[in-house]
Amino acid sequence: MAAAQGRFSDGADGMDSAEDSSVPLPFRRAVEGLKKARLRSGIEIDPTKPPQRLAPYAYALEAAVVDDEDDLADGRLILLHDPSGHDAWHGTFRLVTLVRAELEPEMAADPLLPEVCWSWLTGALDARGLTYGEASGTVTMAGSHYFGGLSERRPATQIEIRASWTPREGVGGVPDTAAHLSAWCDLLCQIAGLPPAGPVDTGVVSLPQRRGPHHP
């Protein structure tokens, strides 16, 4: 199991500010929860610069599912916080994500794949008993065909999930960010085609594990 390690950054200037008393305590504690999460092995996770204009405070992580030297899937998770609340969020916190992976050809041809991929997100949150609201997003498939000097590569299809949801706020107005990060990593592993880390749910469809390097 790997710990999620990262620097604390606020959305105002992108500087490290773990000890900055001007940063709201609920946000500092939410970020601490992300840093303390224990995650499945095979996931490489690092802090990255958060967006500056989505909310007064933001913290971002980027991760990849790695098999030997291959990236099977990658993504970014952003924690947003507006102490005044946000009408569209129905809360003071919001989680925003981008997850992507390259598909095997037989899966890319499945017309139900977008619905299945969206169910992986909600299913990952539900499996950890998390309460959330206002979930929304898109599932996009994009195909690439190679020509000229790249003609030896076989056609490739990439699946991309963009989503956001409002985590339920707990004691002190702080959501369980460690559990939400773990659920997000479950999604990342599932779209990478890895077998479940726990007992297999026969009702969940998994992608075949992709072979070969990931070309974003």
XYZ file of N, CA, C and O in Angstrom:
864
model
N 0.847 -1.192 0.000
C 0.000 0.000 0.000
C 0.878 1.236 0.000
O 1.883 1.299 0.690
N 0.481 2.237 -0.767
C 1.271 3.459 -0.884
C 0.522 4.624 -0.269
O -0.679 4.744 -0.425
N 1.241 5.467 0.442
C 0.608 6.643 1.038
C 0.513 7.745 0.007
O 1.398 7.929 -0.813
N -0.585 8.479 0.063
C -0.737 9.643 -0.815
C 0.023 10.796 -0.188
O -0.346 11.286 0.863
N 1.078 11.192 -0.820
C 1.903 12.264 -0.293
C 1.763 13.491 -1.181
O 1.762 13.382 -2.396
N 1.660 14.657 -0.593
C 1.533 15.852 -1.409
C 1.762 17.106 -0.606
O 1.733 17.087 0.614
N 1.975 18.177 -1.314
C 2.139 19.470 -0.671
C 0.792 20.164 -0.569
O -0.082 19.953 -1.383
N 0.664 21.012 0.436
C -0.555 21.787 0.625
C -0.454 23.047 -0.205
O 0.517 23.791 -0.106
N -1.445 23.290 -1.063
C -1.468 24.503 -1.868
C -2.840 25.139 -1.782
O -3.841 24.437 -1.778
N -2.906 26.454 -1.672
C -4.209 27.113 -1.723
C -4.420 27.699 -3.105
O -3.491 27.883 -3.873
N -5.688 27.954 -3.425
C -6.024 28.405 -4.768
C -5.691 29.850 -5.031
O -5.786 30.312 -6.154
N -5.289 30.591 -3.997
C -5.043 32.003 -4.202
C -3.727 32.259 -4.901
O -3.628 33.063 -5.806
N -2.648 31.558 -4.460
C -1.349 31.850 -5.070
C -0.571 30.608 -5.421
O 0.530 30.700 -5.954
N -1.107 29.419 -5.131
C -0.441 28.182 -5.481
C 0.759 27.872 -4.605
O 1.486 26.920 -4.848
N 1.003 28.653 -3.545
C 2.154 28.432 -2.690
C 1.795 27.443 -1.601
O 0.651 27.306 -1.191
N 2.822 26.743 -1.098
C 2.614 25.850 0.030
C 2.197 26.673 1.232
O 2.786 27.693 1.551
N 1.160 26.216 1.955
C 0.643 27.047 3.045
C 0.015 26.196 4.127
O -1.033 26.532 4.661
N 0.654 25.080 4.463
C 0.093 24.180 5.462
C -0.034 24.853 6.816
O -0.901 24.501 7.611
N 0.835 25.812 7.098
C 0.812 26.462 8.404
C 0.167 27.842 8.336
O 0.214 28.586 9.307
N -0.412 28.188 7.209
C -1.006 29.509 7.032
C -2.354 29.551 7.741
O -3.308 28.906 7.326
N -2.437 30.329 8.793
C -3.671 30.388 9.582
C -4.802 31.077 8.842
O -5.955 30.994 9.259
N -4.491 31.772 7.731
C -5.545 32.431 6.970
C -6.332 31.436 6.114
O -7.408 31.756 5.617
N -5.774 30.244 5.910
C -6.472 29.205 5.157
C -7.506 28.557 6.073
O -7.187 28.181 7.200
N -8.758 28.416 5.634
C -9.800 27.863 6.506
C -9.426 26.489 7.054
O -8.895 25.635 6.336
N -9.706 26.293 8.344
C -9.372 25.032 9.001
C -10.020 23.822 8.316
O -9.354 22.791 8.157
N -11.305 23.873 7.909
C -11.883 22.703 7.235
C -11.113 22.296 5.976
O -10.935 21.101 5.717
N -10.630 23.288 5.228
C -9.869 22.970 4.021
C -8.524 22.347 4.377
O -8.092 21.370 3.758
N -7.852 22.896 5.394
C -6.577 22.319 5.807
C -6.753 20.869 6.252
O -5.940 20.002 5.914
N -7.815 20.606 6.986
C -8.050 19.236 7.442
C -8.426 18.310 6.294
O -8.056 17.129 6.285
N -9.155 18.842 5.319
C -9.514 18.032 4.151
C -8.272 17.641 3.370
O -8.148 16.505 2.895
N -7.331 18.566 3.232
C -6.081 18.263 2.536
C -5.248 17.272 3.338
O -4.633 16.361 2.782
N -5.227 17.418 4.649
C -4.513 16.461 5.492
C -5.065 15.057 5.296
O -4.314 14.072 5.301
N -6.388 14.963 5.120
C -6.996 13.658 4.877
C -6.487 13.031 3.587
O -6.230 11.826 3.535
N -6.324 13.845 2.557
C -5.779 13.337 1.293
C -4.360 12.811 1.484
O -3.991 11.750 0.970
N -3.557 13.541 2.250
C -2.163 13.158 2.444
C -2.022 11.871 3.256
O -1.027 11.148 3.112
N -3.003 11.583 4.107
C -2.909 10.416 4.983
C -3.548 9.160 4.394
O -3.489 8.092 5.008
N -4.163 9.279 3.240
C -4.847 8.121 2.650
C -3.855 7.003 2.343
O -2.735 7.247 1.918
N -4.293 5.756 2.571
C -3.493 4.582 2.245
C -4.077 3.965 0.985
O -5.260 3.595 0.953
N -3.274 3.851 -0.055
C -3.781 3.478 -1.362
C -3.203 2.160 -1.847
O -2.177 1.690 -1.357
N -3.865 1.609 -2.832
C -3.439 0.350 -3.429
C -2.068 0.486 -4.082
O -1.744 1.512 -4.678
N -1.255 -0.570 -3.983
C 0.051 -0.549 -4.627
C -0.131 -0.500 -6.144
O -1.152 -0.935 -6.676
N 0.871 0.015 -6.841
C 0.772 0.157 -8.285
C 0.268 1.510 -8.714
O 0.214 1.810 -9.906
N -0.113 2.358 -7.750
C -0.571 3.712 -8.046
C 0.527 4.701 -7.658
O 0.980 4.715 -6.520
N 0.965 5.493 -8.614
C 1.925 6.552 -8.346
C 1.159 7.870 -8.285
O 0.454 8.226 -9.229
N 1.302 8.582 -7.187
C 0.491 9.785 -6.974
C 1.366 10.915 -6.463
O 2.262 10.709 -5.648
N 1.127 12.098 -6.995
C 1.937 13.267 -6.661
C 1.055 14.510 -6.669
O 0.028 14.563 -7.353
N 1.470 15.543 -5.937
C 0.758 16.815 -6.010
C 1.033 17.494 -7.342
O 2.060 17.259 -7.978
N 0.124 18.316 -7.771
C 0.315 19.109 -8.970
C -0.307 20.477 -8.740
O -1.123 20.648 -7.824
N 0.046 21.437 -9.539
C -0.471 22.787 -9.344
C -1.976 22.807 -9.561
O -2.465 22.367 -10.595
N -2.740 23.323 -8.605
C -4.197 23.344 -8.749
C -4.651 24.504 -9.622
O -3.921 25.483 -9.822
N -5.859 24.425 -10.163
C -6.418 25.558 -10.913
C -6.627 26.745 -9.983
O -6.846 26.581 -8.789
N -6.585 27.925 -10.531
C -6.602 29.135 -9.711
C -7.957 29.836 -9.654
O -8.162 30.683 -8.800
N -8.873 29.505 -10.564
C -10.083 30.319 -10.665
C -11.381 29.549 -10.420
O -12.462 30.127 -10.542
N -11.291 28.291 -10.080
C -12.515 27.512 -9.879
C -13.117 27.733 -8.501
O -14.323 27.587 -8.315
N -12.274 28.064 -7.533
C -12.735 28.259 -6.160
C -11.669 29.041 -5.405
O -10.512 29.114 -5.838
N -12.028 29.636 -4.258
C -11.025 30.369 -3.485
C -9.842 29.503 -3.042
O -8.719 29.991 -2.902
N -10.113 28.204 -2.785
C -9.054 27.291 -2.343
C -9.129 26.008 -3.165
O -10.221 25.500 -3.444
N -7.957 25.499 -3.540
C -7.921 24.283 -4.345
C -6.645 23.506 -4.059
O -5.598 24.092 -3.745
N -6.743 22.190 -4.169
C -5.592 21.306 -4.006
C -5.744 20.203 -5.043
O -6.849 19.693 -5.248
N -4.652 19.831 -5.695
C -4.751 18.873 -6.794
C -3.704 17.773 -6.674
O -2.573 18.000 -6.228
N -4.103 16.588 -7.092
C -3.223 15.430 -7.173
C -3.322 14.830 -8.568
O -4.398 14.849 -9.178
N -2.219 14.298 -9.071
C -2.245 13.539 -10.304
C -1.710 12.145 -10.005
O -0.833 11.971 -9.151
N -2.261 11.149 -10.699
C -1.901 9.767 -10.404
C -1.859 8.957 -11.684
O -2.483 9.302 -12.693
N -1.136 7.852 -11.620
C -1.069 6.907 -12.732
C -1.053 5.496 -12.164
O -0.479 5.248 -11.101
N -1.710 4.581 -12.876
C -1.643 3.159 -12.555
C -0.521 2.579 -13.406
O -0.579 2.637 -14.633
N 0.491 2.036 -12.747
C 1.715 1.622 -13.434
C 1.894 0.110 -13.339
O 1.757 -0.482 -12.264
N 2.198 -0.500 -14.475
C 2.520 -1.924 -14.554
C 3.878 -2.034 -15.233
O 3.994 -1.794 -16.430
N 4.908 -2.393 -14.443
C 6.285 -2.349 -14.932
C 6.580 -0.917 -15.390
O 6.525 -0.006 -14.598
N 6.837 -0.720 -16.673
C 7.123 0.631 -17.161
C 5.947 1.245 -17.911
O 6.061 2.332 -18.468
N 4.808 0.556 -17.924
C 3.647 1.036 -18.666
C 2.681 1.789 -17.752
O 2.400 1.356 -16.631
N 2.166 2.912 -18.234
C 1.057 3.602 -17.571
C -0.236 3.067 -18.152
O -0.539 3.283 -19.330
N -1.009 2.349 -17.337
C -2.256 1.761 -17.813
C -3.406 2.764 -17.796
O -4.360 2.630 -18.558
N -3.329 3.737 -16.908
C -4.351 4.788 -16.810
C -3.746 5.943 -16.042
O -2.800 5.764 -15.268
N -4.280 7.123 -16.245
C -3.818 8.266 -15.466
C -4.977 9.210 -15.222
O -6.047 9.101 -15.844
N -4.777 10.140 -14.312
C -5.855 11.068 -14.006
C -5.430 12.139 -13.032
O -4.301 12.165 -12.536
N -6.369 13.030 -12.783
C -6.155 14.132 -11.854
C -7.391 14.286 -10.979
O -8.530 14.157 -11.465
N -7.165 14.543 -9.697
C -8.251 14.790 -8.751
C -8.011 16.137 -8.095
O -6.926 16.395 -7.568
N -9.028 16.999 -8.132
C -8.920 18.353 -7.590
C -9.954 18.538 -6.480
O -11.138 18.242 -6.667
N -9.491 19.012 -5.347
C -10.364 19.355 -4.233
C -10.571 20.863 -4.228
O -9.605 21.624 -4.153
N -11.820 21.299 -4.330
C -12.168 22.718 -4.317
C -12.891 23.050 -3.019
O -13.632 22.223 -2.475
N -12.698 24.284 -2.554
C -13.381 24.718 -1.334
C -13.753 26.186 -1.447
O -12.914 27.032 -1.788
N -15.013 26.456 -1.177
C -15.510 27.826 -1.089
C -16.211 27.961 0.250
O -17.305 27.414 0.441
N -15.612 28.632 1.236
C -16.217 28.733 2.567
C -17.623 29.316 2.567
O -18.415 29.033 3.468
N -17.936 30.118 1.552
C -19.264 30.733 1.478
C -20.304 29.810 0.858
O -21.486 30.142 0.813
N -19.861 28.672 0.364
C -20.789 27.760 -0.300
C -20.949 28.131 -1.759
O -20.579 29.225 -2.193
N -21.510 27.201 -2.504
C -21.682 27.395 -3.940
C -23.040 26.820 -4.321
O -23.350 25.664 -3.997
N -23.854 27.608 -4.989
C -25.216 27.178 -5.311
C -25.233 25.884 -6.120
O -26.062 24.999 -5.888
N -24.336 25.764 -7.080
C -24.324 24.577 -7.938
C -23.809 23.347 -7.199
O -24.174 22.218 -7.521
N -22.944 23.556 -6.204
C -22.395 22.425 -5.454
C -23.371 21.905 -4.401
O -23.346 20.727 -4.060
N -24.150 22.814 -3.828
C -24.965 22.489 -2.646
C -24.060 22.071 -1.493
O -24.323 21.096 -0.785
N -22.981 22.800 -1.307
C -22.023 22.522 -0.253
C -20.850 23.464 -0.373
O -20.828 24.364 -1.230
N -19.834 23.284 0.484
C -18.661 24.140 0.445
C -17.446 23.444 -0.178
O -16.415 24.092 -0.389
N -17.564 22.140 -0.451
C -16.483 21.386 -1.094
C -16.987 20.783 -2.403
O -18.176 20.493 -2.562
N -16.055 20.581 -3.308
C -16.358 19.916 -4.573
C -15.120 19.147 -5.015
O -13.991 19.637 -4.880
N -15.328 17.932 -5.518
C -14.250 17.122 -6.086
C -14.432 17.063 -7.592
O -15.540 16.813 -8.083
N -13.362 17.312 -8.324
C -13.388 17.340 -9.785
C -12.313 16.380 -10.286
O -11.196 16.354 -9.756
N -12.645 15.587 -11.302
C -11.677 14.606 -11.771
C -11.632 14.480 -13.286
O -12.610 14.765 -13.982
N -10.481 14.060 -13.759
C -10.270 13.612 -15.130
C -9.545 12.276 -15.033
O -8.515 12.174 -14.367
N -10.094 11.237 -15.675
C -9.476 9.910 -15.697
C -9.462 9.431 -17.141
O -10.448 9.617 -17.870
N -8.366 8.809 -17.581
C -8.311 8.347 -18.958
C -7.455 7.081 -19.071
O -6.548 6.854 -18.265
N -7.760 6.301 -20.096
C -7.006 5.080 -20.374
C -7.224 4.693 -21.822
O -8.223 5.074 -22.442
N -6.307 3.922 -22.358
C -6.454 3.396 -23.707
C -7.196 2.068 -23.645
O -6.979 1.256 -22.734
N -8.099 1.842 -24.605
C -8.953 0.664 -24.594
C -8.449 -0.430 -25.517
O -7.824 -0.152 -26.550
N -8.782 -1.652 -25.160
C -8.613 -2.756 -26.093
C -9.689 -2.627 -27.183
O -10.806 -2.157 -26.916
N -9.405 -3.037 -28.427
C -10.358 -2.838 -29.531
C -11.735 -3.428 -29.278
O -12.750 -2.828 -29.632
N -11.800 -4.601 -28.643
C -13.108 -5.229 -28.437
C -13.984 -4.443 -27.468
O -15.212 -4.451 -27.566
N -13.365 -3.733 -26.525
C -14.139 -2.927 -25.590
C -14.577 -1.620 -26.237
O -15.666 -1.109 -25.962
N -13.744 -1.056 -27.099
C -14.065 0.219 -27.738
C -15.312 0.114 -28.609
O -16.003 1.112 -28.841
N -15.606 -1.101 -29.090
C -16.759 -1.287 -29.967
C -18.063 -1.462 -29.207
O -19.135 -1.516 -29.820
N -18.020 -1.529 -27.894
C -19.219 -1.756 -27.088
C -20.017 -0.456 -26.963
O -19.538 0.513 -26.381
N -21.246 -0.397 -27.499
C -22.018 0.853 -27.439
C -22.439 1.238 -26.023
O -22.797 2.388 -25.773
N -22.411 0.289 -25.082
C -22.818 0.579 -23.706
C -21.644 1.005 -22.829
O -21.837 1.274 -21.641
N -20.455 1.078 -23.396
C -19.279 1.370 -22.587
C -19.371 2.697 -21.835
O -18.990 2.756 -20.673
N -19.846 3.797 -22.438
C -19.929 5.046 -21.665
C -20.787 4.912 -20.401
O -20.401 5.404 -19.338
N -21.933 4.227 -20.506
C -22.777 4.030 -19.328
C -22.072 3.183 -18.283
O -22.160 3.449 -17.072
N -21.354 2.152 -18.745
C -20.626 1.289 -17.820
C -19.542 2.085 -17.085
O -19.398 1.981 -15.861
N -18.792 2.889 -17.824
C -17.722 3.668 -17.203
C -18.263 4.659 -16.174
O -17.658 4.858 -15.110
N -19.385 5.295 -16.473
C -19.975 6.215 -15.493
C -20.400 5.457 -14.244
O -20.238 5.957 -13.121
N -20.912 4.246 -14.409
C -21.334 3.453 -13.249
C -20.141 3.062 -12.385
O -20.299 2.820 -11.185
N -18.949 2.999 -12.975
C -17.767 2.690 -12.165
C -17.483 3.803 -11.162
O -17.067 3.536 -10.037
N -17.691 5.047 -11.570
C -17.472 6.163 -10.653
C -18.455 6.104 -9.492
O -18.052 6.103 -8.319
N -19.734 6.067 -9.793
C -20.726 6.045 -8.720
C -20.611 4.758 -7.900
O -20.785 4.771 -6.684
N -20.284 3.655 -8.568
C -20.129 2.392 -7.853
C -18.949 2.413 -6.899
O -19.014 1.842 -5.801
N -17.849 3.065 -7.290
C -16.680 3.160 -6.414
C -17.000 3.966 -5.160
O -16.582 3.622 -4.046
N -17.753 5.047 -5.323
C -18.156 5.851 -4.165
C -19.120 5.079 -3.273
O -18.991 5.064 -2.040
N -20.102 4.409 -3.897
C -21.090 3.659 -3.128
C -20.456 2.494 -2.379
O -20.841 2.176 -1.244
N -19.461 1.842 -3.008
C -18.827 0.673 -2.398
C -18.114 1.040 -1.103
O -17.955 0.187 -0.215
N -17.690 2.267 -0.968
C -17.027 2.711 0.257
C -17.985 3.423 1.207
O -17.546 4.064 2.175
N -19.273 3.342 0.912
C -20.278 3.900 1.800
C -20.277 5.409 1.864
O -20.706 5.988 2.873
N -19.844 6.054 0.798
C -19.750 7.510 0.804
C -21.056 8.156 0.357
O -21.694 7.694 -0.590
N -21.413 9.224 1.021
C -22.581 10.013 0.647
C -22.109 11.232 -0.136
O -21.179 11.925 0.288
N -22.754 11.485 -1.256
C -22.334 12.582 -2.122
C -23.556 13.103 -2.870
O -24.608 12.476 -2.919
N -23.415 14.261 -3.483
C -24.525 14.847 -4.225
C -24.056 15.556 -5.475
O -22.866 15.777 -5.681
N -25.021 15.924 -6.306
C -24.792 16.727 -7.505
C -23.699 16.144 -8.401
O -22.886 16.874 -8.976
N -23.683 14.818 -8.553
C -22.693 14.194 -9.438
C -23.043 14.487 -10.893
O -24.197 14.356 -11.315
N -22.047 14.883 -11.661
C -22.266 15.161 -13.080
C -20.959 14.940 -13.826
O -19.874 14.950 -13.230
N -21.072 14.744 -15.139
C -19.848 14.560 -15.902
C -20.089 14.037 -17.301
O -21.233 13.949 -17.768
N -19.001 13.694 -17.972
C -19.062 13.181 -19.335
C -18.134 11.971 -19.464
O -17.135 11.863 -18.752
N -18.482 11.096 -20.386
C -17.614 9.986 -20.773
C -17.396 10.125 -22.277
O -18.353 10.149 -23.051
N -16.146 10.222 -22.686
C -15.811 10.481 -24.085
C -14.871 9.409 -24.606
O -13.916 9.023 -23.917
N -15.133 8.947 -25.832
C -14.219 8.035 -26.504
C -13.667 8.724 -27.742
O -14.422 9.342 -28.498
N -12.358 8.627 -27.930
C -11.714 9.247 -29.080
C -10.791 8.229 -29.746
O -9.999 7.570 -29.073
N -10.901 8.108 -31.087
C -10.094 7.147 -31.812
C -8.937 7.815 -32.534
O -9.031 8.966 -32.973
N -7.825 7.095 -32.649
C -6.653 7.590 -33.362
C -6.209 6.556 -34.395
O -6.117 5.360 -34.090
N -5.937 7.024 -35.617
C -5.377 6.190 -36.675
C -4.038 6.788 -37.074
O -3.902 8.011 -37.177
N -3.062 5.950 -37.310
C -1.701 6.416 -37.523
C -1.262 6.225 -38.975
O -1.587 5.216 -39.601
N -0.504 7.204 -39.475
C -0.094 7.197 -40.876
C 1.382 7.573 -40.993
O 2.003 8.065 -40.052
N 1.937 7.356 -42.181
C 3.324 7.723 -42.444
C 4.279 6.946 -41.559
O 4.215 5.723 -41.453
N 5.160 7.684 -40.886
C 6.145 7.048 -40.034
C 5.559 6.338 -38.834
O 6.249 5.557 -38.174
N 4.277 6.600 -38.544
C 3.609 5.958 -37.412
C 2.665 4.844 -37.861
O 1.913 4.306 -37.044
N 2.689 4.490 -39.129
C 1.693 3.558 -39.674
C 1.770 2.158 -39.092
O 0.815 1.382 -39.210
N 2.882 1.818 -38.433
C 2.992 0.489 -37.851
C 2.177 0.353 -36.573
O 1.913 -0.755 -36.121
N 1.782 1.490 -36.003
C 0.952 1.424 -34.796
C -0.475 1.031 -35.166
O -1.009 1.489 -36.172
N -1.067 0.223 -34.332
C -2.454 -0.149 -34.579
C -3.383 0.975 -34.118
O -3.019 1.773 -33.246
N -4.580 1.078 -34.706
C -5.527 2.101 -34.250
C -5.773 1.987 -32.750
O -5.747 0.892 -32.180
N -5.987 3.117 -32.121
C -6.168 3.149 -30.670
C -7.395 3.983 -30.321
O -7.740 4.931 -31.021
N -8.045 3.593 -29.243
C -9.190 4.347 -28.727
C -8.945 4.654 -27.255
O -8.589 3.772 -26.479
N -9.133 5.909 -26.900
C -8.955 6.332 -25.517
C -10.308 6.682 -24.906
O -11.149 7.319 -25.541
N -10.509 6.243 -23.664
C -11.720 6.586 -22.922
C -11.341 7.655 -21.895
O -10.264 7.595 -21.290
N -12.201 8.636 -21.737
C -11.919 9.732 -20.816
C -13.174 10.029 -20.002
O -14.261 10.208 -20.559
N -13.016 10.075 -18.696
C -14.111 10.415 -17.790
C -13.789 11.757 -17.139
O -12.732 11.915 -16.523
N -14.680 12.705 -17.315
C -14.602 13.991 -16.608
C -15.826 14.068 -15.701
O -16.954 13.906 -16.184
N -15.613 14.315 -14.426
C -16.734 14.287 -13.493
C -16.463 15.177 -12.290
O -15.314 15.549 -12.011
N -17.535 15.508 -11.600
C -17.415 16.234 -10.337
C -18.575 15.843 -9.442
O -19.638 15.428 -9.911
N -18.356 15.948 -8.133
C -19.406 15.617 -7.169
C -19.123 16.351 -5.858
O -18.009 16.796 -5.598
N -20.154 16.485 -5.057
C -20.064 17.180 -3.775
C -19.998 16.154 -2.653
O -20.965 15.416 -2.432
N -18.876 16.055 -1.938
C -18.784 15.103 -0.829
C -19.571 15.586 0.380
O -19.639 16.790 0.642
N -20.161 14.637 1.098
C -20.885 15.020 2.323
C -19.890 15.524 3.353
O -18.836 14.926 3.562
N -20.234 16.631 3.993
C -19.356 17.206 5.003
C -19.650 16.566 6.354
O -20.801 16.434 6.753
N -18.598 16.169 7.062
C -18.740 15.513 8.357
C -18.494 16.469 9.505
O -18.834 17.654 9.439
N -17.871 15.959 10.539
C -17.602 16.750 11.744
C -16.738 17.956 11.397
O -15.731 17.839 10.696
N -17.152 19.122 11.859
C -16.403 20.335 11.594
C -16.491 20.814 10.164
O -15.709 21.650 9.729
N -17.470 20.256 9.411
C -17.632 20.652 8.024
C -16.583 20.072 7.102
O -16.364 20.587 5.995
N -15.934 18.968 7.520
C -14.845 18.367 6.748
C -15.297 17.049 6.134
O -15.731 16.154 6.850
N -15.209 16.887 4.831
C -15.549 15.607 4.206
C -14.445 14.574 4.429
O -13.301 14.927 4.749
N -14.790 13.304 4.272
C -13.826 12.214 4.414
C -13.035 12.106 3.110
O -13.283 11.246 2.265
N -12.071 12.993 2.952
C -11.339 13.057 1.685
C -10.477 11.819 1.455
O -10.249 11.437 0.308
N -10.003 11.192 2.524
C -9.200 9.975 2.353
C -10.019 8.883 1.686
O -9.551 8.185 0.784
N -11.272 8.732 2.117
C -12.143 7.709 1.528
C -12.503 8.057 0.094
O -12.573 7.181 -0.771
N -12.723 9.338 -0.180
C -13.033 9.744 -1.557
C -11.826 9.526 -2.467
O -11.989 9.107 -3.626
N -10.629 9.786 -1.966
C -9.428 9.531 -2.758
C -9.265 8.038 -3.029
O -8.919 7.629 -4.141
N -9.535 7.214 -2.027
C -9.441 5.763 -2.213
C -10.448 5.287 -3.253
O -10.133 4.430 -4.096
N -11.673 5.827 -3.198
C -12.688 5.453 -4.186
C -12.261 5.891 -5.581
O -12.457 5.159 -6.565
N -11.685 7.069 -5.677
C -11.208 7.555 -6.976
C -10.109 6.655 -7.524
O -10.068 6.356 -8.715
N -9.220 6.199 -6.655
C -8.162 5.279 -7.095
C -8.748 3.928 -7.518
O -8.213 3.272 -8.416
N -9.849 3.502 -6.872
C -10.538 2.287 -7.314
C -11.018 2.460 -8.759
O -10.897 1.550 -9.582
N -11.583 3.638 -9.050
C -12.018 3.934 -10.415
C -10.841 3.907 -11.370
O -10.927 3.335 -12.466
N -9.738 4.517 -10.976
C -8.555 4.573 -11.826
C -8.055 3.158 -12.145
O -7.705 2.854 -13.289
N -8.040 2.283 -11.148
C -7.597 0.905 -11.365
C -8.580 0.146 -12.247
O -8.178 -0.673 -13.086
N -9.862 0.417 -12.073
C -10.862 -0.301 -12.856
C -10.783 0.079 -14.335
O -10.846 -0.789 -15.217
N -10.604 1.353 -14.619
C -10.508 1.761 -16.017
C -9.193 1.290 -16.635
O -9.085 1.145 -17.852
N -8.195 1.013 -15.780
C -6.933 0.457 -16.255
C -7.041 -1.028 -16.570
O -6.137 -1.607 -17.175
N -8.139 -1.664 -16.131
C -8.324 -3.078 -16.395
C -7.734 -3.988 -15.344
O -7.592 -5.193 -15.576
N -7.391 -3.441 -14.169
C -6.836 -4.270 -13.115
C -7.943 -5.029 -12.401
O -9.069 -4.526 -12.261
N -7.666 -6.223 -11.888
C -8.665 -6.950 -11.111
C -8.922 -6.235 -9.793
O -8.056 -5.496 -9.298
N -10.119 -6.402 -9.213
C -10.420 -5.743 -7.939
C -9.433 -6.152 -6.854
O -8.949 -7.293 -6.836
N -9.129 -5.209 -5.942
C -8.219 -5.517 -4.845
C -8.893 -6.376 -3.792
O -8.243 -7.138 -3.086
N -10.225 -6.275 -3.685
C -10.975 -7.033 -2.704
C -11.790 -8.129 -3.357
O -11.514 -8.548 -4.482
N -12.855 -8.612 -2.672
C -13.718 -9.645 -3.242
C -14.331 -9.192 -4.556
O -14.688 -8.027 -4.728
N -14.431 -10.092 -5.513
C -14.955 -9.772 -6.829
C -16.471 -9.617 -6.780
O -17.183 -10.454 -6.238
N -16.962 -8.530 -7.342
C -18.392 -8.303 -7.506
C -18.769 -8.775 -8.903
O -18.369 -8.175 -9.895
N -19.539 -9.843 -8.988
C -19.863 -10.421 -10.297
C -20.749 -9.514 -11.124
O -20.916 -9.737 -12.325
N -21.317 -8.479 -10.523
C -22.164 -7.554 -11.267
C -21.405 -6.411 -11.894
O -21.992 -5.581 -12.583
N -20.098 -6.343 -11.671
C -19.280 -5.242 -12.191
C -18.500 -5.716 -13.404
O -17.831 -6.742 -13.370
N -18.591 -4.953 -14.505
C -17.869 -5.271 -15.727
C -16.498 -4.614 -15.668
O -16.374 -3.446 -15.306
N -15.453 -5.354 -16.021
C -14.100 -4.818 -16.022
C -13.538 -4.814 -17.434
O -13.882 -5.664 -18.253
N -12.658 -3.857 -17.699
C -11.957 -3.826 -18.976
C -10.853 -4.876 -18.980
O -10.233 -5.122 -17.946
N -10.563 -5.473 -20.131
C -9.373 -6.318 -20.215
C -8.142 -5.463 -19.945
O -8.112 -4.294 -20.313
N -7.143 -6.032 -19.275
C -5.949 -5.252 -18.990
C -5.263 -4.887 -20.292
O -5.035 -5.726 -21.148
N -4.947 -3.612 -20.446
C -4.311 -3.129 -21.656
C -2.841 -3.460 -21.645
O -2.175 -3.426 -20.612
N -2.314 -3.818 -22.805
C -0.883 -4.096 -22.943
C -0.245 -3.002 -23.787
O -0.851 -2.482 -24.713
N 0.986 -2.669 -23.464
C 1.692 -1.674 -24.255
C 1.595 -0.302 -23.616
O 0.795 -0.062 -22.721
N 2.444 0.625 -24.029
C 2.524 1.938 -23.406
C 1.305 2.788 -23.656
O 0.610 2.624 -24.649
N 1.052 3.698 -22.740
C -0.060 4.647 -22.834
C 0.435 5.913 -23.500
O 1.393 6.521 -23.055
N -0.228 6.304 -24.566
C 0.145 7.531 -25.278
C -0.972 8.546 -25.116
O -1.988 8.461 -25.787
N -0.865 9.512 -24.189
C -1.932 10.493 -23.982
C -2.128 11.386 -25.201
O -1.252 11.535 -26.000
